[in-house]
Tab-separated table of C-alpha atoms in Angstrom:
chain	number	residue	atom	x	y	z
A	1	UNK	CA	6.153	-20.092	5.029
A	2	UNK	CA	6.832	-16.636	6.110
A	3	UNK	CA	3.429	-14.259	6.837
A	4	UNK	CA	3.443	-10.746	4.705
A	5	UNK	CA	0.694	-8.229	5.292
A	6	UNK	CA	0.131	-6.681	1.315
A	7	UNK	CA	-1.874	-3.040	1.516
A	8	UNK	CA	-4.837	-4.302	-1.388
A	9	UNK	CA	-6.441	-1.009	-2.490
A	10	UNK	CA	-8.273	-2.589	-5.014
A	11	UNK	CA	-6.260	-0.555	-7.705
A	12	UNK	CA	-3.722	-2.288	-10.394
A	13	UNK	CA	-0.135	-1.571	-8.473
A	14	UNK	CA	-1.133	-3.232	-5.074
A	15	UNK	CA	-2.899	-5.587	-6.862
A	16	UNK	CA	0.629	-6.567	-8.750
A	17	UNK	CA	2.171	-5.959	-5.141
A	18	UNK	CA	-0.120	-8.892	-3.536
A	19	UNK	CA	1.472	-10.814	-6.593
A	20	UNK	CA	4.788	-10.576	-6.210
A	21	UNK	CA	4.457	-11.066	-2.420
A	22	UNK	CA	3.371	-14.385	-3.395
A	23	UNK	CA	5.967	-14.639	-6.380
A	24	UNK	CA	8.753	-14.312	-3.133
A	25	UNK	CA	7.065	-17.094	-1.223
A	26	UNK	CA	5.101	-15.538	1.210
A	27	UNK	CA	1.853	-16.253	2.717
A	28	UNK	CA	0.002	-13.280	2.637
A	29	UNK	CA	-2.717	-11.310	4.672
A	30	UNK	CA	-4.237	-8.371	2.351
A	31	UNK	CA	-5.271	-5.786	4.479
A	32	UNK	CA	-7.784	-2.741	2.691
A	33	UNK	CA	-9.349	0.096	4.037
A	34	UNK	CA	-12.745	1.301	4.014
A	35	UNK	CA	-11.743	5.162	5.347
A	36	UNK	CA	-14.460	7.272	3.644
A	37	UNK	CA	-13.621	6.833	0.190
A	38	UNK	CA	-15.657	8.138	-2.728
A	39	UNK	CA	-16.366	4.667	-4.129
A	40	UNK	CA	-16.686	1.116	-2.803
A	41	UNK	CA	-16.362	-0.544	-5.740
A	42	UNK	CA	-12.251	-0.477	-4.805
A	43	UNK	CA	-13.121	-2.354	-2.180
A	44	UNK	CA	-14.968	-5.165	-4.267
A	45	UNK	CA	-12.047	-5.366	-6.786
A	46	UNK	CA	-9.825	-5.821	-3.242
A	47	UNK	CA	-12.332	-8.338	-2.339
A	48	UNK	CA	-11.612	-10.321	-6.149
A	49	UNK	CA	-8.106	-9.792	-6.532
A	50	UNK	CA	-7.102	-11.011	-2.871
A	51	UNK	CA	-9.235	-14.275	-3.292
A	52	UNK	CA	-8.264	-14.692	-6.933
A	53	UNK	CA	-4.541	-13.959	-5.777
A	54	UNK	CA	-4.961	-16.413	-2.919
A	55	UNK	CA	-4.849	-14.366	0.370
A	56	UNK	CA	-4.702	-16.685	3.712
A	57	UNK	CA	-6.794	-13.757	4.931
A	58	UNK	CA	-8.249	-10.476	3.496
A	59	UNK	CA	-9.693	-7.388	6.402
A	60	UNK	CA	-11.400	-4.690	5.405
A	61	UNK	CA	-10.298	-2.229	8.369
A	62	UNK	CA	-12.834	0.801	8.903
A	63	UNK	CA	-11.542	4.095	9.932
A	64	UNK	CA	-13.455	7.215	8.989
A	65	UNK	CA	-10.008	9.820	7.441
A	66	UNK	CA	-13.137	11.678	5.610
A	67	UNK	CA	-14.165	12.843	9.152
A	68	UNK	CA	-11.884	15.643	8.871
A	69	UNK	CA	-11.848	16.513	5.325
A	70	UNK	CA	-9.060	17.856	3.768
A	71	UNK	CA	-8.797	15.855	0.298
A	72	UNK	CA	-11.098	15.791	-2.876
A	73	UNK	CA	-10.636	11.661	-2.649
A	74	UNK	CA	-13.182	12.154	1.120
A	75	UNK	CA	-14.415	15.053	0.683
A	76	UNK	CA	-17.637	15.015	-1.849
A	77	UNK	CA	-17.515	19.239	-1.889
A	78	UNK	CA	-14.541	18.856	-4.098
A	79	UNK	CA	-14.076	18.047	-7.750
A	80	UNK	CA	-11.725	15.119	-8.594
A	81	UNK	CA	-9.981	17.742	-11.676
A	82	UNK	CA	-8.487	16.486	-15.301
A	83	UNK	CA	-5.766	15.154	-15.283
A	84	UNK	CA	-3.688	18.272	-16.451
A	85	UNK	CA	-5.189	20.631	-14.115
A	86	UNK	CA	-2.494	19.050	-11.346
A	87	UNK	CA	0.779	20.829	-10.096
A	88	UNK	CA	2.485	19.928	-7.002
A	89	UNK	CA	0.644	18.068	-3.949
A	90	UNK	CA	-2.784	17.206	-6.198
A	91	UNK	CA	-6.115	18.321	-4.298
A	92	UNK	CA	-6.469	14.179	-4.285
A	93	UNK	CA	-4.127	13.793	-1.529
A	94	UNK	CA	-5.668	12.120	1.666
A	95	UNK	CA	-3.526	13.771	4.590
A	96	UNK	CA	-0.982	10.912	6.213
A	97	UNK	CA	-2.575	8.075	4.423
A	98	UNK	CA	-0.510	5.758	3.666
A	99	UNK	CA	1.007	6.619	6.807
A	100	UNK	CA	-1.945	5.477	8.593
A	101	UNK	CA	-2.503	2.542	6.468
A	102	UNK	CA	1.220	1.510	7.442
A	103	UNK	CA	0.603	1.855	11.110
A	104	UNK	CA	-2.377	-0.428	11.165
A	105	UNK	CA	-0.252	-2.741	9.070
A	106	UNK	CA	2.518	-2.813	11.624
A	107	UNK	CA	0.126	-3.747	14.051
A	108	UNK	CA	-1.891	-6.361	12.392
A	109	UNK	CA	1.912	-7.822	11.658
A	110	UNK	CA	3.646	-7.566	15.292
A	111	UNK	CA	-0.148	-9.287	16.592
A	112	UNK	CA	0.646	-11.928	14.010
A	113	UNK	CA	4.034	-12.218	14.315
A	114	UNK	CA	4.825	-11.073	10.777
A	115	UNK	CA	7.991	-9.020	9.912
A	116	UNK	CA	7.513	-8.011	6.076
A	117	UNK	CA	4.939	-5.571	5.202
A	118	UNK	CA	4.006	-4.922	1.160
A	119	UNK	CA	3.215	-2.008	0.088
A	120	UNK	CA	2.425	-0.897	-3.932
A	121	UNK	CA	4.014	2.614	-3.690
A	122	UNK	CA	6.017	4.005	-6.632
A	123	UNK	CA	7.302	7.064	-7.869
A	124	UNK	CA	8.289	7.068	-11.386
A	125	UNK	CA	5.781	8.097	-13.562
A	126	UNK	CA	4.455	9.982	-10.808
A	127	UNK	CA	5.741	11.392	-7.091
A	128	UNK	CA	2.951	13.929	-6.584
A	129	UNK	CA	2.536	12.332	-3.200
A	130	UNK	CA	4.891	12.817	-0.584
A	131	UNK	CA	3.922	9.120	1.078
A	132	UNK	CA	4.871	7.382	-2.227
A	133	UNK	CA	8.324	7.976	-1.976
A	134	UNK	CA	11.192	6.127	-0.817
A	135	UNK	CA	12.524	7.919	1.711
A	136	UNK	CA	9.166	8.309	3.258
A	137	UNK	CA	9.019	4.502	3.277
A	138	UNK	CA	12.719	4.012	5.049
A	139	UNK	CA	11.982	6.639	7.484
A	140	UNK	CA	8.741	4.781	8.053
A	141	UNK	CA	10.756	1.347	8.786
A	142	UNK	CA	12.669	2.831	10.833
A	143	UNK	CA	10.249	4.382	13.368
A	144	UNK	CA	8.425	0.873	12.957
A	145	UNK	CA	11.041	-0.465	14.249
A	146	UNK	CA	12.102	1.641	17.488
A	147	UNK	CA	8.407	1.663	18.285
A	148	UNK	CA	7.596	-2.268	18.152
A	149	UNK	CA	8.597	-5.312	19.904
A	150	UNK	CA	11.535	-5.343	17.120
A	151	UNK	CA	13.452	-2.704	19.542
A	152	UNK	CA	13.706	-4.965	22.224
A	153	UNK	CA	14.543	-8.415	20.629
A	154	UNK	CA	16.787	-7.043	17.881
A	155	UNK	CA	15.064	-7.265	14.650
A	156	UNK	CA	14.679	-5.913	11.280
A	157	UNK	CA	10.978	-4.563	9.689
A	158	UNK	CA	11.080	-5.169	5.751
A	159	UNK	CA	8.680	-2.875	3.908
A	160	UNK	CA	8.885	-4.138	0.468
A	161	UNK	CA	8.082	-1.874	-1.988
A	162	UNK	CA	8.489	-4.194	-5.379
A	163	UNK	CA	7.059	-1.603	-7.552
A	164	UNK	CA	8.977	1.829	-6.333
A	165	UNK	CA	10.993	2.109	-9.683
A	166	UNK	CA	8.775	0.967	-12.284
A	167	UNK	CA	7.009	2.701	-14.789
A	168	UNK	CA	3.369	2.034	-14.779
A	169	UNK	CA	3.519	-0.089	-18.589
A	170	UNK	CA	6.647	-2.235	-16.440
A	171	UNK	CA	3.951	-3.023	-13.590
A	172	UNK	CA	1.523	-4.145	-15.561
A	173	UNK	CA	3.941	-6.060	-17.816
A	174	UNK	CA	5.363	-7.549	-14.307
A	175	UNK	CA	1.224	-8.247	-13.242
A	176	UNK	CA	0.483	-9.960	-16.491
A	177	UNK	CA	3.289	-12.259	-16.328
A	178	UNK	CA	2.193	-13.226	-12.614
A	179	UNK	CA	-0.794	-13.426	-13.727
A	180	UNK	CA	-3.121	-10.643	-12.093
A	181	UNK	CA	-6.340	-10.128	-13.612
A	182	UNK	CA	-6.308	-6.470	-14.442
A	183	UNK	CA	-10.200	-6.656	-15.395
A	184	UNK	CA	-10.905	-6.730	-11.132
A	185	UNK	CA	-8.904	-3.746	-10.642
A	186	UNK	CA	-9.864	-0.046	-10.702
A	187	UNK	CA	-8.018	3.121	-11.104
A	188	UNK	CA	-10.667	5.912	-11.823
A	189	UNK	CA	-11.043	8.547	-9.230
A	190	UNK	CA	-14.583	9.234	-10.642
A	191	UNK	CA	-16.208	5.957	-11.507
A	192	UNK	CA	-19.720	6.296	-12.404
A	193	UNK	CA	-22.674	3.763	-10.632
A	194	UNK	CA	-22.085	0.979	-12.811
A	195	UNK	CA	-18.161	0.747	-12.203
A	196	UNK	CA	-17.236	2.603	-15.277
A	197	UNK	CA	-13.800	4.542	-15.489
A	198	UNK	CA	-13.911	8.345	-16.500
A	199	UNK	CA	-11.138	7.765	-18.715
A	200	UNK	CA	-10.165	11.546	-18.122
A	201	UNK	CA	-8.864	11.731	-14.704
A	202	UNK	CA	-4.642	11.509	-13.811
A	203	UNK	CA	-5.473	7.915	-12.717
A	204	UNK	CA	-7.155	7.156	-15.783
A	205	UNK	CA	-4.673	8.856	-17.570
A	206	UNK	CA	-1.894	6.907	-16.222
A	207	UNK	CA	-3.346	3.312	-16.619
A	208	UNK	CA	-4.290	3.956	-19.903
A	209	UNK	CA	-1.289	5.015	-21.044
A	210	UNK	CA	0.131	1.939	-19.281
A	211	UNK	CA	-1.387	-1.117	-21.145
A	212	UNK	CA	-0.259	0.741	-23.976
A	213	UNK	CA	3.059	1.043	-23.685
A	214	UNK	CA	3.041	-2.105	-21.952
A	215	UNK	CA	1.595	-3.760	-25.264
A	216	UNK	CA	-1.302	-5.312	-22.797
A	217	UNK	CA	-4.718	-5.424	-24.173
A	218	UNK	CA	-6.626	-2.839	-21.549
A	219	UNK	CA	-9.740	-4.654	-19.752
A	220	UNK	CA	-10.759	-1.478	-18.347
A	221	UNK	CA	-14.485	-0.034	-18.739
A	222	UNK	CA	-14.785	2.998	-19.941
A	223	UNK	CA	-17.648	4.697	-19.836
B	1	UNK	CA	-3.043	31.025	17.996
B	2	UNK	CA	-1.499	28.135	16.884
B	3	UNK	CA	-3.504	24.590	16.707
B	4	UNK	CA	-2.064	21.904	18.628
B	5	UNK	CA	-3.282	17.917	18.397
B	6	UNK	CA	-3.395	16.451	22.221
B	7	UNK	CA	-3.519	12.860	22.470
B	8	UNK	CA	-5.695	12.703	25.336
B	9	UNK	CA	-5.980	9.072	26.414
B	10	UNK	CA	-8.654	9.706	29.391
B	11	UNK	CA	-5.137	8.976	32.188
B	12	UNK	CA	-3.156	11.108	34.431
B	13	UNK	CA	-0.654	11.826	31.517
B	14	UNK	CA	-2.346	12.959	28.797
B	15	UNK	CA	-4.609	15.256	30.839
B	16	UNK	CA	-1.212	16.823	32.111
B	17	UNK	CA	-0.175	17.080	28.560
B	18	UNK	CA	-3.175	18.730	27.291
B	19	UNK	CA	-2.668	21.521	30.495
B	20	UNK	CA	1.207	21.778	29.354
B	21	UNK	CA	-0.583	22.688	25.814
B	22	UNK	CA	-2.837	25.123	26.907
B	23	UNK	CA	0.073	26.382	28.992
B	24	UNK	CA	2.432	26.873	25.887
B	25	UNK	CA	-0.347	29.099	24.188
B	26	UNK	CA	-1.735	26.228	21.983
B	27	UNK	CA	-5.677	25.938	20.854
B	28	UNK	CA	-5.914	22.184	21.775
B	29	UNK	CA	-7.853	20.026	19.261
B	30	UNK	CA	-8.141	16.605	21.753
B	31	UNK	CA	-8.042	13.178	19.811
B	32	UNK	CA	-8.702	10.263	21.950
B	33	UNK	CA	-9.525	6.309	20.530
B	34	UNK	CA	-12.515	3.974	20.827
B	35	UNK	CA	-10.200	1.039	19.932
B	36	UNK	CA	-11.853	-1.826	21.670
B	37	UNK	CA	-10.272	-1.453	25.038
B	38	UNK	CA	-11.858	-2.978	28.573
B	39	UNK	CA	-13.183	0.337	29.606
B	40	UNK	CA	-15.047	3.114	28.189
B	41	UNK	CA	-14.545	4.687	31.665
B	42	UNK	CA	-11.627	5.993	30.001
B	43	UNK	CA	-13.760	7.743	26.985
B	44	UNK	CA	-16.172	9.014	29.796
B	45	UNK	CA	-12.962	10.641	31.516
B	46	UNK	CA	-11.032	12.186	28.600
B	47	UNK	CA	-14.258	13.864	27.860
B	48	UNK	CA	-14.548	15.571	30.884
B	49	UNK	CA	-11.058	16.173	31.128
B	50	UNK	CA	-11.168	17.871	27.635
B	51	UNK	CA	-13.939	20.151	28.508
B	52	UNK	CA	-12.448	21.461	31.598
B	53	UNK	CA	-9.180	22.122	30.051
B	54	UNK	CA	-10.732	24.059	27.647
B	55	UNK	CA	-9.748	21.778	24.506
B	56	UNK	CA	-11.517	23.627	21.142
B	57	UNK	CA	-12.764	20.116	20.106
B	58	UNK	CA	-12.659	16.564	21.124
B	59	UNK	CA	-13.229	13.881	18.707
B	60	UNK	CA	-13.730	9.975	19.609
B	61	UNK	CA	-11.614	8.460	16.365
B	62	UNK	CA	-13.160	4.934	16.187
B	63	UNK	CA	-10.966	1.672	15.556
B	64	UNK	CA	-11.134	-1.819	15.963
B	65	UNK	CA	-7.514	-2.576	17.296
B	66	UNK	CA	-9.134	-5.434	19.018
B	67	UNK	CA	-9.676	-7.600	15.962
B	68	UNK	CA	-6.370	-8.438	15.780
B	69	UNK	CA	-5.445	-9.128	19.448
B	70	UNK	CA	-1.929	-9.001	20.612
B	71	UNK	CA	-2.693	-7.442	24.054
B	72	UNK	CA	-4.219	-8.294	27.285
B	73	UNK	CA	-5.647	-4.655	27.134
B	74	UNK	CA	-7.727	-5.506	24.090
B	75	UNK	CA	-8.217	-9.012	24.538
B	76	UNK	CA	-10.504	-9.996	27.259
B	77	UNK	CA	-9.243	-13.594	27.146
B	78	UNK	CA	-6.171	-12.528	28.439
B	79	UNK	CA	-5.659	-11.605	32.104
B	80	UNK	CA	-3.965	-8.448	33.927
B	81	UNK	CA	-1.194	-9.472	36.204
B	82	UNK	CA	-0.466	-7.195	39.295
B	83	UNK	CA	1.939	-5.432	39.132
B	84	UNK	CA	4.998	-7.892	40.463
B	85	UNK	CA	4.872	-9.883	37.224
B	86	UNK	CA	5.503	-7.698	34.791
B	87	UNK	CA	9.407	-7.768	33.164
B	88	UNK	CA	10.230	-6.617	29.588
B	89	UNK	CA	7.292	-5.156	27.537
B	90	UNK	CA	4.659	-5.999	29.592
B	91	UNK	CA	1.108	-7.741	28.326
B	92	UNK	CA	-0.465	-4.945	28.284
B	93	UNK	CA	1.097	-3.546	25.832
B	94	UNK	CA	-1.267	-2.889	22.209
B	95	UNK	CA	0.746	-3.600	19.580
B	96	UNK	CA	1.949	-0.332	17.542
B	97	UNK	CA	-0.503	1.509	19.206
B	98	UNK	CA	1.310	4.780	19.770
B	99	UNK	CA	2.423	4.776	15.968
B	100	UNK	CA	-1.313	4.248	15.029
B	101	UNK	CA	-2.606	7.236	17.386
B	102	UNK	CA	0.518	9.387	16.012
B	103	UNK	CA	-0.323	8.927	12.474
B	104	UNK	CA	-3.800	9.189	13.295
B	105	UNK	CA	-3.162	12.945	14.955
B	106	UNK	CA	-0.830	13.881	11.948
B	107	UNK	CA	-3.682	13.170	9.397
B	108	UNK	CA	-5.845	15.259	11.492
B	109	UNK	CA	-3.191	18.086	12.476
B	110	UNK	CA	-2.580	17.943	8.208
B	111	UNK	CA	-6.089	18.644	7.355
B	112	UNK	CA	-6.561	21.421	9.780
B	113	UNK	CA	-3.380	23.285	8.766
B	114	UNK	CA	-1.634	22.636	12.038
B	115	UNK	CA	2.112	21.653	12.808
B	116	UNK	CA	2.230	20.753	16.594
B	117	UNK	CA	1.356	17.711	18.306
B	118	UNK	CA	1.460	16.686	21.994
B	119	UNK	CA	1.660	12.894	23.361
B	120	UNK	CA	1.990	12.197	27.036
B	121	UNK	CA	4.537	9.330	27.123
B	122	UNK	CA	6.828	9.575	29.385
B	123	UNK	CA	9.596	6.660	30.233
B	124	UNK	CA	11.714	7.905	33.881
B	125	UNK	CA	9.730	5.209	35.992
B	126	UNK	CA	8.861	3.074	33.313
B	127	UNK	CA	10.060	2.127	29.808
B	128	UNK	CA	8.543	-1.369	29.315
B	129	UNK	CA	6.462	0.245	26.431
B	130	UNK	CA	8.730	1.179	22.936
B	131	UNK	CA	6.472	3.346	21.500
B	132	UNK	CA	6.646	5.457	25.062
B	133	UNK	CA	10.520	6.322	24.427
B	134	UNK	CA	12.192	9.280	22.640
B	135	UNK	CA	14.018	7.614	19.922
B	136	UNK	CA	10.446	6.138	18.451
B	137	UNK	CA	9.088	9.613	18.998
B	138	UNK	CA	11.743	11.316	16.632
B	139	UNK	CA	11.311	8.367	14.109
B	140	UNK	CA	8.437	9.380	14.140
B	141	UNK	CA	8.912	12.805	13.188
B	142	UNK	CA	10.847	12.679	10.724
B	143	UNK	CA	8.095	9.592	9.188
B	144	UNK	CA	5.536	12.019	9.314
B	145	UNK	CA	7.638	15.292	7.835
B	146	UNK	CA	8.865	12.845	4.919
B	147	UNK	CA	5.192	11.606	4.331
B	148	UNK	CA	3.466	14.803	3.874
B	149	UNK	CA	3.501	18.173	2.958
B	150	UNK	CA	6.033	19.137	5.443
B	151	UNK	CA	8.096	17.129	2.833
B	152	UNK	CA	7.552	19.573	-0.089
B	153	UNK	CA	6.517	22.616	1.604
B	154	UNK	CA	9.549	22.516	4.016
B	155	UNK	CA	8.430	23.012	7.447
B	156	UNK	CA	8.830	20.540	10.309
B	157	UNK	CA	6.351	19.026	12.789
B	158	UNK	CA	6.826	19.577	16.142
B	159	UNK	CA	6.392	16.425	18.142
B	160	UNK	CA	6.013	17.645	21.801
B	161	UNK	CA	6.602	15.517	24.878
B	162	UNK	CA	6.609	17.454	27.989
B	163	UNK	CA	6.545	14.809	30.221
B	164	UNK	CA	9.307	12.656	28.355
B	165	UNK	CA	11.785	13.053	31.291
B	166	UNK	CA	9.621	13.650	34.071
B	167	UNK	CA	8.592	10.612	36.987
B	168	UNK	CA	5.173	10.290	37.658
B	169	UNK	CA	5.034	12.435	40.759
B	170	UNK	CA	7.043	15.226	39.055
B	171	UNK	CA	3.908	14.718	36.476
B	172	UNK	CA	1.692	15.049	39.471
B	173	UNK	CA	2.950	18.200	40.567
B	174	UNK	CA	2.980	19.779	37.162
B	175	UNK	CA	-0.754	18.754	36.409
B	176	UNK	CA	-1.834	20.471	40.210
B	177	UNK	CA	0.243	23.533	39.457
B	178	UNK	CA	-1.664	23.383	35.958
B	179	UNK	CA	-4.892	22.860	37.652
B	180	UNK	CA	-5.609	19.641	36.553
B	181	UNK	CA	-8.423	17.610	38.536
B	182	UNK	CA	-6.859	14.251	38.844
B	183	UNK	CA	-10.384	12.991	39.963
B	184	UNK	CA	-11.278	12.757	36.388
B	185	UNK	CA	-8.740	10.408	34.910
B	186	UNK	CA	-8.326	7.188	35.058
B	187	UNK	CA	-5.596	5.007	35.308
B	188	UNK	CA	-6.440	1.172	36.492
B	189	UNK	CA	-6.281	-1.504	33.985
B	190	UNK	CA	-8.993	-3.577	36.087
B	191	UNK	CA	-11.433	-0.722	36.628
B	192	UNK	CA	-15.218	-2.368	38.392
B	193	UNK	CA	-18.363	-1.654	36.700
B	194	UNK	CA	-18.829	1.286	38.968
B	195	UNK	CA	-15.579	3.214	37.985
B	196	UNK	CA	-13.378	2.418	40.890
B	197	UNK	CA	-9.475	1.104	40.581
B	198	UNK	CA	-8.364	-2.094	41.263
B	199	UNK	CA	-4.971	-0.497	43.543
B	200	UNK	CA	-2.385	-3.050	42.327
B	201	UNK	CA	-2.071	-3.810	38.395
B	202	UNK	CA	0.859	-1.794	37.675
B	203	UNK	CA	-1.034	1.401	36.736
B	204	UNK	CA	-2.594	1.929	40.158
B	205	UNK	CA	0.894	1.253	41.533
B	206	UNK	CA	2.472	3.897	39.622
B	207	UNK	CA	-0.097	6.057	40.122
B	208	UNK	CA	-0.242	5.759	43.758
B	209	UNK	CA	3.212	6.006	44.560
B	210	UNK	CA	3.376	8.600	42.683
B	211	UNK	CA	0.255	11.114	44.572
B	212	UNK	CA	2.297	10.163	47.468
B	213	UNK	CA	5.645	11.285	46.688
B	214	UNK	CA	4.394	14.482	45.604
B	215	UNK	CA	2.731	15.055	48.214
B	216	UNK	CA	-0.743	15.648	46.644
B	217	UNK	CA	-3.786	14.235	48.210
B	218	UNK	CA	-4.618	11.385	46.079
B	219	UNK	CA	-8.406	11.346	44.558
B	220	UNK	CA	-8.324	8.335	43.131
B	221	UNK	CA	-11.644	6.119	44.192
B	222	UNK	CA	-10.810	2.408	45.039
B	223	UNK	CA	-12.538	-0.561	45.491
């Protein structure tokens, strides 16, 4: 069986990303991060869905991006706004994230002699963030490649991105049918204590718009 | 002034790159990595090296690259060879580490508004590493203009290596002319307790040869 690292936020797409990484028969290694965050409850829904999903292994990798500020998602000065407040590059951007979460991937792979790296980006309903996007991702392969072992003995990287062009209701459609347990997962940028979802927020927004259109019944608690 | 990131690894290159940064008018921002290598001898040095060269701030990023293994210079179960046995990319090499400390400098470089960043690789005497050569280091570019708001704001990063084509006593000479103090850095991948080089992993070799064909008294302590 082939080894696949799967980037497990703990939200609903890279939760239906771990799934279809085992749908195509891999074995796979969730890897989350724990960078400064607002709220660790993402990384106790990555904790449920990679067992419940059945991970060979599951690291939570610590790196501290809020050291440096520069997003409302690390930096607790800044207000998470409503979801129509954003225009361009939203104020939730973390700088070079998923850039950084794709590095450490690539490493964790070439020191377990992995080649296929998952990764839940997609930019349908939404390509607010430059890192979500597909040419980000090839461009990414690409300097995977000429930096990594892969140079030398003449291989190929494959960063699978399963969800890039779905909407979110088609994700969760595709998660329900491999059967991802949506009531783990969490979207809200501004949960309260007790796990509750804002309902308000873009993130909120977009899920719950989701299981609608999807015809899903939503699990999510709102508060 | 502009803001530069400098890699600054605590060795004889990246202090030379920080003084080529300061040289080309940059206010240096120093980045260097507690990743679980052997020796913190190297964290000791870059912060020396970083005060003297006048570097505006110097921040220890902390990361367990160790957990993972891969590398003899992370992995304390795995031994150093001298310097004879090394052919393609070598032992010592840390898997993806360059594209981890790259990313790592764009997130910061992003945050702080800045659009310049300067890594020390060089690959005239030695090319063993991939993520030391040119072609990674424009993949990597481009990567990091495609994954943030270079992307939408349309400005490039400038990825600089001034010592890409240089051999290590041409690096030497550049650094005294610069007014580096070599006595700082390290270099040995078998440092003692007390600091002092081994002489023969491939490091010191380099590194020695290289004081000598410059011509430069060499400061280097040994045991």
């Amino acid at each position: 069986m082939e080894k696949a690292i799967v980037l497990l936020s703990g939200g609903l797409d890279s939760a239906t990303c771990l799934a279809a990484a085992r749908r195509d028969g891999f074995e796979t290694y969730a890897l989350s991060f724990d960078y400064g965050q607002r709220h660790h409850a993402e990384l106790e829904a990555a904790r449920q869905v990679a067992a419940a999903l059945g991970a060979r292994d599951h690291r939570v990798f610590r790196l501290d991006l809020a050291q440096w500020g520069g997003s409302a998602l690390t930096d607790t000065s800044l207000e998470v706004p409503d979801a129509e407040a954003s225009h361009g590059i939203p104020i939730t951007y973390v700088p070079a994230r998923n850039l950084v979460f794709l590095a450490l991937a690539g490493a964790w792979a070439e020191a377990l002699g992995a080649r296929d790296i998952f990764i839940g980006v997609n930019s349908v309903d939404y390509s607010g963030y430059p890192d979500c996007r597909a040419p980000f991702i090839a461009a990414f392969a690409e300097a995977l490649r000429l930096g990594t072992r892969a140079a030398d003995d003449n291989w190929q990287w494959h960063i699978h991105t399963p969800l890039q062009n779905l909407d979110k209701s088609e994700i969760i459609r595709l998660g329900n049918e491999l059967g991802v347990d949506y009531a783990m997962t969490v979207s809200c940028y501004r949960l309260d204590d007790g796990g509750r979802a804002c309902g308000s927020c873009a993130s909120c927004e977009l899920r719950r718009a989701g299981f609608r259109k999807a015809g899903v019944p939503d699990p999510t608690r709102y508060r």
